[in-house]
């Protein structure tokens, strides 16, 4: 008999208790090897957003319908204030990224609650750490407890009192226990009371409703489920629907008309129009079930149809939504969602012609009955005509990538990545456009769920892509044609068992050789045209149906969801030694490592439970052969699907005989997904973890998190693009990130960071090109553009200590003094205070010189301690005249430096003293393009650019002085009018000067009156503008450009002389004449001294 405790259990949560996740603020920020030191090593998002990712919940602010919040199943919380035109991530700095629910307080739109850990039974979902509250519309957040809930299904806020909140906690997916059931707070989350306690430690609350007309009446659905690597069971006797009429203090189970056997996941909805009417979609054993309706607050139910969530199973869906505007119109979210207009009797598929399937969330407009938002595995869709047509929000970079593979395309490499339910995608690491990387730059190589891709070194036209469970395809990127090359068993062989994300490896010894794995290892020497099995079954090959689930064994009729279960007893990862082609490694999903030293003729098995501290059930997330030593291997292990969130990373230096841990310095719950080793420094490594990216420079003794530019997100893969020394990271919910040129990390050690300063040049030739500025600024604010790296030569430097002003030094000394007992600072002298106020702040800058030793430019940097990156934009110091305060910082007019060799030196300036901080470093600018036509030589282009620059300088000074003369003439007009004596001669002089000004303006700019009529004779400015268009190009000037420059330069020489006469002689004479005639003094005349 099912039992739900009707007596509420009080649970007081002290928010100051030990946190479930390590607090980043606890890191010693003063230590050289801390995340704070390396903030400047910023990861750069390259998107994409054109296929987005899984949406768990959507909330429309009913008081401000243009404001929406979306809870991303694997990507944080996002907010828009303009109906999706632009979005902002508002949860990036919190401890977790998996979100199950977002709720806005009906009585106060600034109060927003988030439940972490999405509520489905999928194989790939992450876990949360309780509930968060914001009092300022998502600007700041506070964790309010329930940290052991892991998966929160619903949060309901009292319609009138925002301090009263109910939270339904489903509890851990992978194990028993945790915080499960229904919790209530009456003080805004400071304390919690468990008001509904499920029958057992596997059962939680999966759906929660509040009567819109009676805030004391609630409905809660309970659900029992467990998933492991091997199995999934999602029904049980403790599942059911319950109601409370006293705000959750007591509960009654509803039974009349509902299924009597085991039930699984239950989705519920209440009619906003008639709150007597309830709807429920109920899963029973073996993926079956039905849709039920109650017209009397749940006292009795009627089965309306057999409709339940489909696709991969009800565990992944089972969300239903009652329309706010039409009675008995109800939607069921599924792989192909449906709508019913008769309370669930009959169903019609919604339009998916231009829409991703696999829906999880819906939201309605408070006043527009035709408006619908839908959230799916492919992002958010909006309809204004009740789903007849859809608009896709292509500006949310939420793709869940499993694995990545950078190729070696020139000049900019591509990144390929396999995505959860969003195909295998490819896109550029950067573009030559100034605006960046757009959605249109991305493309698909294969559909379905994308998994591990691979590329052929030296031949970027050959790409390997696959969809789930080993469906491997070789794609020719020249024809875009795919050839299906999945290895097939011979007659009489057992069926192949391929992992959900089967491993593929392109040999480091022969690019035509590839390895693939099922339960055995396959090798092809002709790119997959034919295959040879190198092994028998290398897994445990047991019967997973005999394994206990939810603490017991189950019969064949139980709530197994075999369709939702991946193949088990498979090879999950594979590695080939780049040093010795005969050494091959495999890691399985059932706790085994195997190694061969003879190319697969024989294998040595290593049981994980034989390794101290490693659980027998651990999944081999990654296995990586050392790039330098054939006997060394690194293995990332994962046991989270058995409720163990400890990070496991081990290393062997003797082919698996002995193992040591490399994970001792990693934070708790940062389970390790992938590891990659630098190809030049054997001790420099990177790992992707459940919540970020770490690196080590000492072979794993100490790990440092790379926080710059990274949200809290699962990093499922890390790869190195060796030509560029870039780290490429595939995240599970925020797309792809790149750390551009990480090479400075190779030289950083505890010893080297004791130096006062270090300077690092770009590790590879800097790509010299003129960015394409012909981008479209008129395609709306809802477009998505990812940033390119800064254009130019990026140099990295390290300062052991900050450069401080006198004021900062005094403040530090006072702070240290006050650390002692009864010691207080004295007020400084007035002279000292005045000196502080007048002191010029210290500065750090890089001085760039060309191969001849001439200074090309200076670039300022930060004076704070730690690592910094500054980019020289490959231009000469701007020699354009400075005509006003604004033009002092203007870069327009600076000339591009030529390809070639350069040096950079780091200097500091303190007062009037300039001191070098580090030895000069050298680097090269290298042109990335050769034009189709042969143009001017580099020297000819440089000479021409210099002539244009000289002409521009003359033009700027001439036009600036002429403008000042015009201003003076306006002042003189007033001065003449205020002159008491005879002004007839002054008027003649004034008119003569004005005639000259007008003549000069015509030569410089043309006649405005004619231009208004479309008549535009050439003038000095138009000719110079034409000449300027050839500056910085790789082709150089044509004869036309040369001619226009000559005409403009000749004209400028003559005009500038006439302007000089006006400035220095004619106008001052007129000013003096006005004063002599009794008129007022005007600016430009000498100071009156008598």
Short mmCIF file of C-alpha atoms in Angstrom, two decimals, residues 265-713:
data_model
loop_
_atom_site.label_atom_id
_atom_site.label_comp_id
_atom_site.label_asym_id
_atom_site.label_seq_id
_atom_site.Cartn_x
_atom_site.Cartn_y
_atom_site.Cartn_z
CA UNK A 265 6.30 10.08 -14.64
CA UNK A 266 3.15 12.17 -14.34
CA UNK A 267 2.59 15.55 -15.92
CA UNK A 268 -0.21 17.75 -14.61
CA UNK A 269 -1.99 20.97 -15.52
CA UNK A 270 -4.86 22.95 -14.07
CA UNK A 271 -7.24 24.99 -16.18
CA UNK A 272 -6.65 28.73 -15.69
CA UNK A 273 -10.28 29.24 -16.75
CA UNK A 274 -12.00 26.67 -14.50
CA UNK A 275 -9.83 25.53 -11.63
CA UNK A 276 -12.10 22.55 -10.96
CA UNK A 277 -10.63 20.97 -14.08
CA UNK A 278 -7.33 19.11 -13.86
CA UNK A 279 -5.38 17.22 -16.51
CA UNK A 280 -2.77 14.50 -16.09
CA UNK A 281 -0.69 12.42 -18.46
CA UNK A 282 0.38 9.26 -16.66
CA UNK A 283 3.07 6.77 -17.65
CA UNK A 284 2.64 3.14 -16.64
CA UNK A 285 4.98 0.19 -17.21
CA UNK A 286 6.61 -0.37 -20.59
CA UNK A 287 6.21 3.20 -21.91
CA UNK A 288 2.44 3.02 -21.99
CA UNK A 289 -0.12 5.12 -20.19
CA UNK A 290 -2.86 7.62 -20.82
CA UNK A 291 -4.30 11.11 -20.53
CA UNK A 292 -6.76 11.81 -17.72
CA UNK A 293 -9.17 14.62 -16.87
CA UNK A 294 -10.93 15.57 -13.64
CA UNK A 295 -13.80 18.03 -13.42
CA UNK A 296 -14.06 18.01 -9.62
CA UNK A 297 -10.64 19.02 -8.25
CA UNK A 298 -9.27 15.51 -8.61
CA UNK A 299 -11.95 13.67 -6.64
CA UNK A 300 -12.48 11.46 -9.68
CA UNK A 301 -10.78 11.08 -13.03
CA UNK A 302 -11.77 10.02 -16.51
CA UNK A 303 -9.33 8.52 -18.98
CA UNK A 304 -9.63 10.56 -22.15
CA UNK A 305 -7.04 8.84 -24.40
CA UNK A 306 -3.82 6.80 -24.45
CA UNK A 307 -1.67 9.88 -25.05
CA UNK A 308 1.69 10.08 -23.23
CA UNK A 309 5.10 11.53 -24.05
CA UNK A 310 6.80 9.56 -26.81
CA UNK A 311 10.16 9.60 -28.53
CA UNK A 312 12.88 8.47 -26.16
CA UNK A 313 10.22 7.85 -23.53
CA UNK A 314 7.88 9.63 -21.12
CA UNK A 315 10.76 10.16 -18.69
CA UNK A 316 12.13 12.79 -21.07
CA UNK A 317 8.86 14.68 -21.60
CA UNK A 318 5.50 14.39 -19.75
CA UNK A 319 4.87 18.12 -19.55
CA UNK A 320 1.34 19.34 -20.28
CA UNK A 321 0.05 22.91 -20.55
CA UNK A 322 -3.51 24.21 -20.28
CA UNK A 323 -4.30 27.15 -22.53
CA UNK A 324 -4.93 30.42 -20.69
CA UNK A 325 -7.53 31.58 -23.19
CA UNK A 326 -9.57 28.57 -24.35
CA UNK A 327 -11.25 26.05 -22.10
CA UNK A 328 -10.15 22.42 -22.54
CA UNK A 329 -7.44 23.35 -24.99
CA UNK A 330 -4.40 21.47 -23.72
CA UNK A 331 -0.94 20.72 -25.08
CA UNK A 332 1.33 17.75 -24.46
CA UNK A 333 5.07 18.24 -24.93
CA UNK A 334 6.71 15.31 -26.67
CA UNK A 335 9.07 14.50 -29.49
CA UNK A 336 6.16 15.47 -31.73
CA UNK A 337 3.97 17.63 -29.51
CA UNK A 338 0.20 17.61 -29.85
CA UNK A 339 -2.78 19.78 -29.00
CA UNK A 340 -6.30 18.82 -27.94
CA UNK A 341 -9.34 21.09 -28.02
CA UNK A 342 -11.61 18.67 -26.18
CA UNK A 343 -9.82 18.08 -22.91
CA UNK A 344 -7.60 15.29 -24.18
CA UNK A 345 -10.00 13.04 -26.11
CA UNK A 346 -8.52 13.70 -29.51
CA UNK A 347 -5.13 15.05 -30.46
CA UNK A 348 -3.61 16.89 -33.41
CA UNK A 349 0.13 17.15 -34.04
CA UNK A 350 1.35 20.74 -33.91
CA UNK A 351 3.12 22.20 -36.93
CA UNK A 352 6.79 21.17 -36.97
CA UNK A 353 7.54 21.91 -40.62
CA UNK A 354 10.00 24.69 -39.74
CA UNK A 355 10.58 23.77 -36.12
CA UNK A 356 12.81 21.49 -34.07
CA UNK A 357 11.01 18.62 -32.38
CA UNK A 358 11.45 17.36 -28.78
CA UNK A 359 9.54 19.98 -26.77
CA UNK A 360 9.74 20.57 -23.02
CA UNK A 361 8.33 24.03 -22.27
CA UNK A 362 5.50 26.38 -23.23
CA UNK A 363 4.40 29.86 -22.23
CA UNK A 364 1.39 32.01 -23.08
CA UNK A 365 0.78 35.74 -23.42
CA UNK A 366 -1.61 37.16 -20.80
CA UNK A 367 -3.82 38.95 -23.36
CA UNK A 368 -3.00 37.54 -26.82
CA UNK A 369 -4.63 34.12 -27.35
CA UNK A 370 -2.71 33.49 -30.56
CA UNK A 371 0.73 33.94 -29.01
CA UNK A 372 2.73 30.85 -27.99
CA UNK A 373 6.34 30.28 -26.93
CA UNK A 374 7.72 26.76 -27.17
CA UNK A 375 11.03 25.46 -25.87
CA UNK A 376 12.57 22.38 -27.44
CA UNK A 377 15.87 20.55 -27.74
CA UNK A 378 16.63 23.04 -30.49
CA UNK A 379 15.86 26.27 -28.66
CA UNK A 380 12.92 28.68 -28.43
CA UNK A 381 10.21 29.22 -31.04
CA UNK A 382 7.57 31.94 -31.10
CA UNK A 383 4.23 31.93 -32.89
CA UNK A 384 1.70 34.73 -33.30
CA UNK A 385 -0.90 32.57 -35.05
CA UNK A 386 -1.38 29.58 -32.74
CA UNK A 387 1.52 27.61 -34.17
CA UNK A 388 0.59 27.93 -37.84
CA UNK A 389 3.99 29.56 -38.36
CA UNK A 390 7.08 29.79 -36.20
CA UNK A 391 9.88 32.28 -35.64
CA UNK A 392 13.11 30.74 -34.34
CA UNK A 393 15.23 32.59 -31.78
CA UNK A 394 18.57 32.20 -33.55
CA UNK A 395 20.45 34.26 -30.97
CA UNK A 396 20.85 31.81 -28.08
CA UNK A 397 24.19 29.91 -28.18
CA UNK A 398 23.08 26.90 -26.16
CA UNK A 399 24.26 23.91 -28.17
CA UNK A 400 25.23 20.82 -26.17
CA UNK A 401 28.39 19.45 -27.74
CA UNK A 402 29.80 16.04 -26.85
CA UNK A 403 33.10 16.13 -28.73
CA UNK A 404 35.06 18.54 -30.94
CA UNK A 405 37.69 18.23 -33.66
CA UNK A 406 39.65 21.19 -35.08
CA UNK A 407 41.03 20.74 -38.59
CA UNK A 408 44.02 22.48 -40.18
CA UNK A 409 42.31 24.56 -42.86
CA UNK A 410 44.24 27.72 -43.79
CA UNK A 411 44.26 30.54 -42.97
CA UNK A 412 41.59 29.91 -40.32
CA UNK A 413 40.90 26.42 -39.10
CA UNK A 414 37.40 24.98 -38.71
CA UNK A 415 35.97 23.28 -35.66
CA UNK A 416 33.71 20.25 -36.03
CA UNK A 417 31.53 19.14 -33.15
CA UNK A 418 28.86 16.55 -32.44
CA UNK A 419 25.79 17.93 -30.66
CA UNK A 420 23.06 16.41 -28.54
CA UNK A 421 20.04 16.18 -30.86
CA UNK A 422 21.48 18.87 -33.12
CA UNK A 423 23.61 17.05 -35.68
CA UNK A 424 27.33 17.32 -36.35
CA UNK A 425 28.22 20.92 -37.04
CA UNK A 426 31.21 22.73 -38.44
CA UNK A 427 32.25 26.34 -38.34
CA UNK A 428 35.26 28.67 -38.53
CA UNK A 429 37.46 29.48 -35.57
CA UNK A 430 37.46 33.06 -36.86
CA UNK A 431 36.69 35.00 -40.03
CA UNK A 432 38.32 37.86 -41.92
CA UNK A 433 35.26 40.02 -41.33
CA UNK A 434 35.56 42.74 -38.73
CA UNK A 435 32.11 41.88 -37.35
CA UNK A 436 33.01 38.30 -36.38
CA UNK A 437 31.45 34.85 -36.82
CA UNK A 438 27.80 34.70 -37.83
CA UNK A 439 25.32 31.86 -37.90
CA UNK A 440 25.60 31.73 -41.67
CA UNK A 441 29.25 30.66 -41.32
CA UNK A 442 28.20 27.34 -39.80
CA UNK A 443 27.19 24.17 -41.63
CA UNK A 444 26.16 20.55 -41.03
CA UNK A 445 28.01 17.41 -41.97
CA UNK A 446 25.49 14.89 -40.59
CA UNK A 447 22.08 14.84 -38.90
CA UNK A 448 20.73 13.10 -35.80
CA UNK A 449 22.48 13.27 -32.46
CA UNK A 450 26.01 14.29 -33.30
CA UNK A 451 28.89 12.57 -31.55
CA UNK A 452 32.66 12.34 -31.80
CA UNK A 453 33.94 13.77 -35.10
CA UNK A 454 37.46 13.44 -36.48
CA UNK A 455 39.50 15.07 -39.24
CA UNK A 456 42.39 13.84 -41.32
CA UNK A 457 45.63 15.70 -40.55
CA UNK A 458 46.94 17.50 -43.60
CA UNK A 459 43.71 16.93 -45.53
CA UNK A 460 40.88 19.06 -44.13
CA UNK A 461 38.55 17.84 -46.88
CA UNK A 462 38.14 14.48 -45.11
CA UNK A 463 35.89 14.65 -42.04
CA UNK A 464 34.41 11.79 -40.03
CA UNK A 465 31.00 12.29 -38.42
CA UNK A 466 28.60 9.95 -36.64
CA UNK A 467 25.22 9.77 -35.08
CA UNK A 468 24.52 7.86 -31.90
CA UNK A 469 25.74 4.31 -31.35
CA UNK A 470 28.37 4.01 -33.99
CA UNK A 471 26.73 5.19 -37.18
CA UNK A 472 29.94 6.44 -38.75
CA UNK A 473 30.11 8.45 -41.96
CA UNK A 474 33.08 9.79 -43.93
CA UNK A 475 32.32 13.17 -45.45
CA UNK A 476 34.12 14.64 -48.45
CA UNK A 477 33.94 18.37 -47.84
CA UNK A 478 34.61 19.17 -51.50
CA UNK A 479 31.43 17.40 -52.62
CA UNK A 480 29.64 17.39 -49.24
CA UNK A 481 28.92 13.73 -49.92
CA UNK A 482 28.87 11.25 -47.06
CA UNK A 483 29.84 7.58 -47.24
CA UNK A 484 28.42 5.31 -44.53
CA UNK A 485 31.34 3.30 -43.13
CA UNK A 486 30.13 1.72 -39.87
CA UNK A 487 32.00 -1.60 -39.32
CA UNK A 488 29.82 -4.65 -39.87
CA UNK A 489 30.15 -8.11 -38.23
CA UNK A 490 31.02 -11.16 -40.29
CA UNK A 491 28.51 -13.98 -40.65
CA UNK A 492 28.31 -15.80 -37.35
CA UNK A 493 29.74 -12.91 -35.33
CA UNK A 494 27.74 -11.57 -32.37
CA UNK A 495 25.95 -8.26 -32.76
CA UNK A 496 28.12 -5.18 -32.36
CA UNK A 497 27.47 -3.01 -29.31
CA UNK A 498 28.46 0.58 -29.99
CA UNK A 499 28.57 3.21 -27.29
CA UNK A 500 26.15 6.15 -27.45
CA UNK A 501 29.25 8.23 -28.27
CA UNK A 502 31.52 5.70 -29.98
CA UNK A 503 35.24 6.54 -30.09
CA UNK A 504 37.03 7.22 -33.37
CA UNK A 505 40.76 7.85 -33.73
CA UNK A 506 42.76 8.92 -36.76
CA UNK A 507 46.22 7.41 -36.49
CA UNK A 508 49.15 9.66 -35.70
CA UNK A 509 51.32 7.30 -37.76
CA UNK A 510 49.25 7.07 -40.94
CA UNK A 511 46.43 9.54 -41.67
CA UNK A 512 44.60 6.96 -43.79
CA UNK A 513 44.38 4.62 -40.79
CA UNK A 514 41.43 5.01 -38.46
CA UNK A 515 40.34 3.10 -35.39
CA UNK A 516 36.76 2.63 -34.22
CA UNK A 517 35.29 0.59 -31.40
CA UNK A 518 32.18 -1.33 -30.41
CA UNK A 519 32.75 -4.01 -27.79
CA UNK A 520 35.85 -4.75 -29.82
CA UNK A 521 38.45 -2.60 -31.62
CA UNK A 522 38.26 -2.08 -35.37
CA UNK A 523 41.02 -0.83 -37.67
CA UNK A 524 40.85 0.47 -41.21
CA UNK A 525 43.87 1.36 -43.35
CA UNK A 526 41.80 2.89 -46.15
CA UNK A 527 39.71 5.53 -44.37
CA UNK A 528 36.91 3.13 -43.52
CA UNK A 529 36.43 1.43 -46.89
CA UNK A 530 37.28 -1.88 -45.19
CA UNK A 531 37.71 -2.95 -41.58
CA UNK A 532 39.60 -5.53 -39.54
CA UNK A 533 38.68 -6.46 -35.98
CA UNK A 534 41.75 -6.24 -33.73
CA UNK A 535 40.18 -7.85 -30.69
CA UNK A 536 37.40 -9.88 -29.25
CA UNK A 537 34.99 -8.50 -26.67
CA UNK A 538 37.04 -6.29 -24.34
CA UNK A 539 34.18 -5.52 -21.93
CA UNK A 540 32.66 -7.45 -19.00
CA UNK A 541 29.75 -8.50 -21.23
CA UNK A 542 27.32 -9.25 -18.42
CA UNK A 543 23.52 -9.24 -18.30
CA UNK A 544 22.51 -5.75 -17.29
CA UNK A 545 18.91 -6.79 -16.64
CA UNK A 546 20.13 -8.67 -13.57
CA UNK A 547 21.57 -5.52 -12.01
CA UNK A 548 19.59 -4.06 -9.08
CA UNK A 549 17.65 -0.84 -9.69
CA UNK A 550 16.11 1.27 -6.93
CA UNK A 551 17.56 -1.18 -4.43
CA UNK A 552 16.03 -4.34 -5.90
CA UNK A 553 15.75 -6.55 -8.97
CA UNK A 554 12.81 -6.28 -11.36
CA UNK A 555 10.86 -8.64 -13.59
CA UNK A 556 10.50 -8.27 -17.31
CA UNK A 557 7.09 -6.54 -17.00
CA UNK A 558 8.47 -3.75 -14.83
CA UNK A 559 9.13 -0.15 -15.76
CA UNK A 560 12.19 -0.73 -17.90
CA UNK A 561 12.60 1.76 -20.70
CA UNK A 562 14.91 -0.14 -23.00
CA UNK A 563 14.46 2.45 -25.74
CA UNK A 564 15.88 5.07 -23.41
CA UNK A 565 18.89 2.94 -22.54
CA UNK A 566 22.11 3.12 -24.53
CA UNK A 567 24.02 0.02 -25.45
CA UNK A 568 26.00 -1.23 -22.47
CA UNK A 569 29.23 -3.19 -22.14
CA UNK A 570 30.87 -1.09 -24.85
CA UNK A 571 34.23 0.52 -25.45
CA UNK A 572 33.78 4.16 -24.50
CA UNK A 573 37.23 5.50 -25.36
CA UNK A 574 40.29 4.56 -27.37
CA UNK A 575 43.86 5.84 -27.67
CA UNK A 576 46.83 5.10 -29.88
CA UNK A 577 50.32 5.93 -28.67
CA UNK A 578 51.78 8.62 -30.95
CA UNK A 579 55.22 7.27 -30.03
CA UNK A 580 54.66 3.54 -30.69
CA UNK A 581 51.93 2.53 -33.13
CA UNK A 582 51.68 -0.93 -31.57
CA UNK A 583 50.51 0.43 -28.20
CA UNK A 584 46.75 0.83 -28.13
CA UNK A 585 44.50 1.56 -25.16
CA UNK A 586 40.76 1.15 -24.62
CA UNK A 587 38.48 2.10 -21.75
CA UNK A 588 34.99 0.68 -21.35
CA UNK A 589 31.71 1.87 -19.86
CA UNK A 590 31.71 -1.02 -17.37
CA UNK A 591 34.96 -0.51 -15.50
CA UNK A 592 37.78 -1.96 -17.61
CA UNK A 593 41.00 -0.64 -19.16
CA UNK A 594 42.73 -2.76 -21.79
CA UNK A 595 46.14 -2.29 -23.40
CA UNK A 596 48.01 -4.01 -26.22
CA UNK A 597 51.68 -3.55 -27.05
CA UNK A 598 51.59 -5.59 -30.26
CA UNK A 599 48.98 -3.82 -32.34
CA UNK A 600 46.05 -5.85 -31.02
CA UNK A 601 47.37 -9.40 -31.20
CA UNK A 602 46.97 -9.73 -27.43
CA UNK A 603 45.44 -7.53 -24.75
CA UNK A 604 46.07 -7.02 -21.05
CA UNK A 605 42.98 -6.34 -18.93
CA UNK A 606 43.06 -3.93 -16.00
CA UNK A 607 40.01 -4.05 -13.72
CA UNK A 608 39.30 -0.64 -12.22
CA UNK A 609 38.53 -2.09 -8.79
CA UNK A 610 42.12 -3.34 -8.72
CA UNK A 611 43.27 0.30 -8.66
CA UNK A 612 43.26 1.78 -5.19
CA UNK A 613 40.57 4.38 -4.68
CA UNK A 614 38.80 3.70 -7.98
CA UNK A 615 35.24 2.28 -7.96
CA UNK A 616 34.60 -0.85 -10.00
CA UNK A 617 31.63 0.78 -11.78
CA UNK A 618 33.54 3.79 -13.10
CA UNK A 619 33.02 4.80 -16.72
CA UNK A 620 36.14 5.61 -18.72
CA UNK A 621 35.41 9.14 -19.90
CA UNK A 622 38.77 9.51 -21.61
CA UNK A 623 42.00 7.63 -22.13
CA UNK A 624 44.97 9.50 -23.54
CA UNK A 625 48.40 8.13 -24.44
CA UNK A 626 51.32 10.38 -23.53
CA UNK A 627 52.77 12.30 -26.48
CA UNK A 628 56.36 11.73 -25.38
CA UNK A 629 56.59 8.48 -23.42
CA UNK A 630 55.12 5.23 -24.83
CA UNK A 631 54.67 3.76 -21.36
CA UNK A 632 52.60 6.62 -19.95
CA UNK A 633 48.83 6.94 -20.14
CA UNK A 634 46.20 9.22 -18.57
CA UNK A 635 42.67 8.10 -17.77
CA UNK A 636 39.67 10.22 -16.79
CA UNK A 637 37.03 8.23 -14.93
CA UNK A 638 33.46 9.03 -14.05
CA UNK A 639 31.17 7.38 -11.51
CA UNK A 640 28.44 10.01 -11.29
CA UNK A 641 25.83 7.71 -12.79
CA UNK A 642 26.08 5.71 -9.60
CA UNK A 643 25.71 8.79 -7.41
CA UNK A 644 29.46 9.35 -6.91
CA UNK A 645 30.48 12.88 -7.95
CA UNK A 646 34.14 12.65 -7.03
CA UNK A 647 36.62 13.59 -9.80
CA UNK A 648 38.86 10.70 -10.87
CA UNK A 649 41.97 11.25 -12.98
CA UNK A 650 44.76 8.66 -12.91
CA UNK A 651 48.12 8.16 -14.54
CA UNK A 652 50.39 5.19 -15.21
CA UNK A 653 54.01 5.38 -16.33
CA UNK A 654 54.53 1.63 -16.78
CA UNK A 655 51.77 0.51 -19.14
CA UNK A 656 49.18 0.16 -16.40
CA UNK A 657 51.11 -1.81 -13.79
CA UNK A 658 50.87 1.01 -11.22
CA UNK A 659 48.63 4.05 -11.04
CA UNK A 660 48.71 7.41 -9.29
CA UNK A 661 45.96 9.98 -8.84
CA UNK A 662 46.13 13.37 -10.57
CA UNK A 663 42.83 14.60 -9.14
CA UNK A 664 43.79 15.42 -5.56
CA UNK A 665 43.80 19.19 -6.23
CA UNK A 666 40.49 19.25 -8.10
CA UNK A 667 37.36 20.69 -6.44
CA UNK A 668 34.60 18.33 -5.41
CA UNK A 669 31.97 17.47 -8.01
CA UNK A 670 34.22 18.58 -10.88
CA UNK A 671 34.09 15.15 -12.48
CA UNK A 672 36.61 14.95 -15.32
CA UNK A 673 35.43 14.52 -18.90
CA UNK A 674 38.57 14.92 -21.03
CA UNK A 675 42.30 15.54 -20.77
CA UNK A 676 44.73 16.83 -23.39
CA UNK A 677 48.50 17.24 -23.26
CA UNK A 678 50.49 20.06 -24.82
CA UNK A 679 52.60 18.90 -27.76
CA UNK A 680 55.73 20.81 -26.62
CA UNK A 681 55.67 20.79 -22.82
CA UNK A 682 54.84 17.36 -21.44
CA UNK A 683 53.81 18.79 -18.05
CA UNK A 684 51.30 21.28 -19.47
CA UNK A 685 47.83 19.73 -19.64
CA UNK A 686 44.22 20.82 -19.80
CA UNK A 687 41.10 19.07 -18.55
CA UNK A 688 37.42 19.65 -19.15
CA UNK A 689 35.30 19.10 -16.04
CA UNK A 690 31.63 19.16 -15.16
CA UNK A 691 31.85 22.85 -14.31
CA UNK A 692 34.78 24.31 -16.21
CA UNK A 693 38.32 24.03 -17.60
CA UNK A 694 41.56 23.56 -15.66
CA UNK A 695 45.23 23.51 -16.57
CA UNK A 696 48.40 22.29 -14.89
CA UNK A 697 52.01 23.15 -15.61
CA UNK A 698 53.47 20.46 -13.36
CA UNK A 699 51.89 17.28 -14.63
CA UNK A 700 48.84 17.43 -12.40
CA UNK A 701 50.36 18.36 -9.06
CA UNK A 702 48.31 21.55 -9.03
CA UNK A 703 45.32 22.51 -11.18
CA UNK A 704 44.20 26.07 -11.94
CA UNK A 705 40.77 26.91 -13.30
CA UNK A 706 40.56 29.07 -16.44
CA UNK A 707 37.72 31.38 -15.47
CA UNK A 708 38.28 34.20 -17.97
CA UNK A 709 35.42 34.38 -20.44
CA UNK A 710 33.90 31.08 -19.24
CA UNK A 711 30.45 30.66 -17.73
CA UNK A 712 29.83 27.83 -15.31
CA UNK A 713 29.30 24.99 -17.77
#
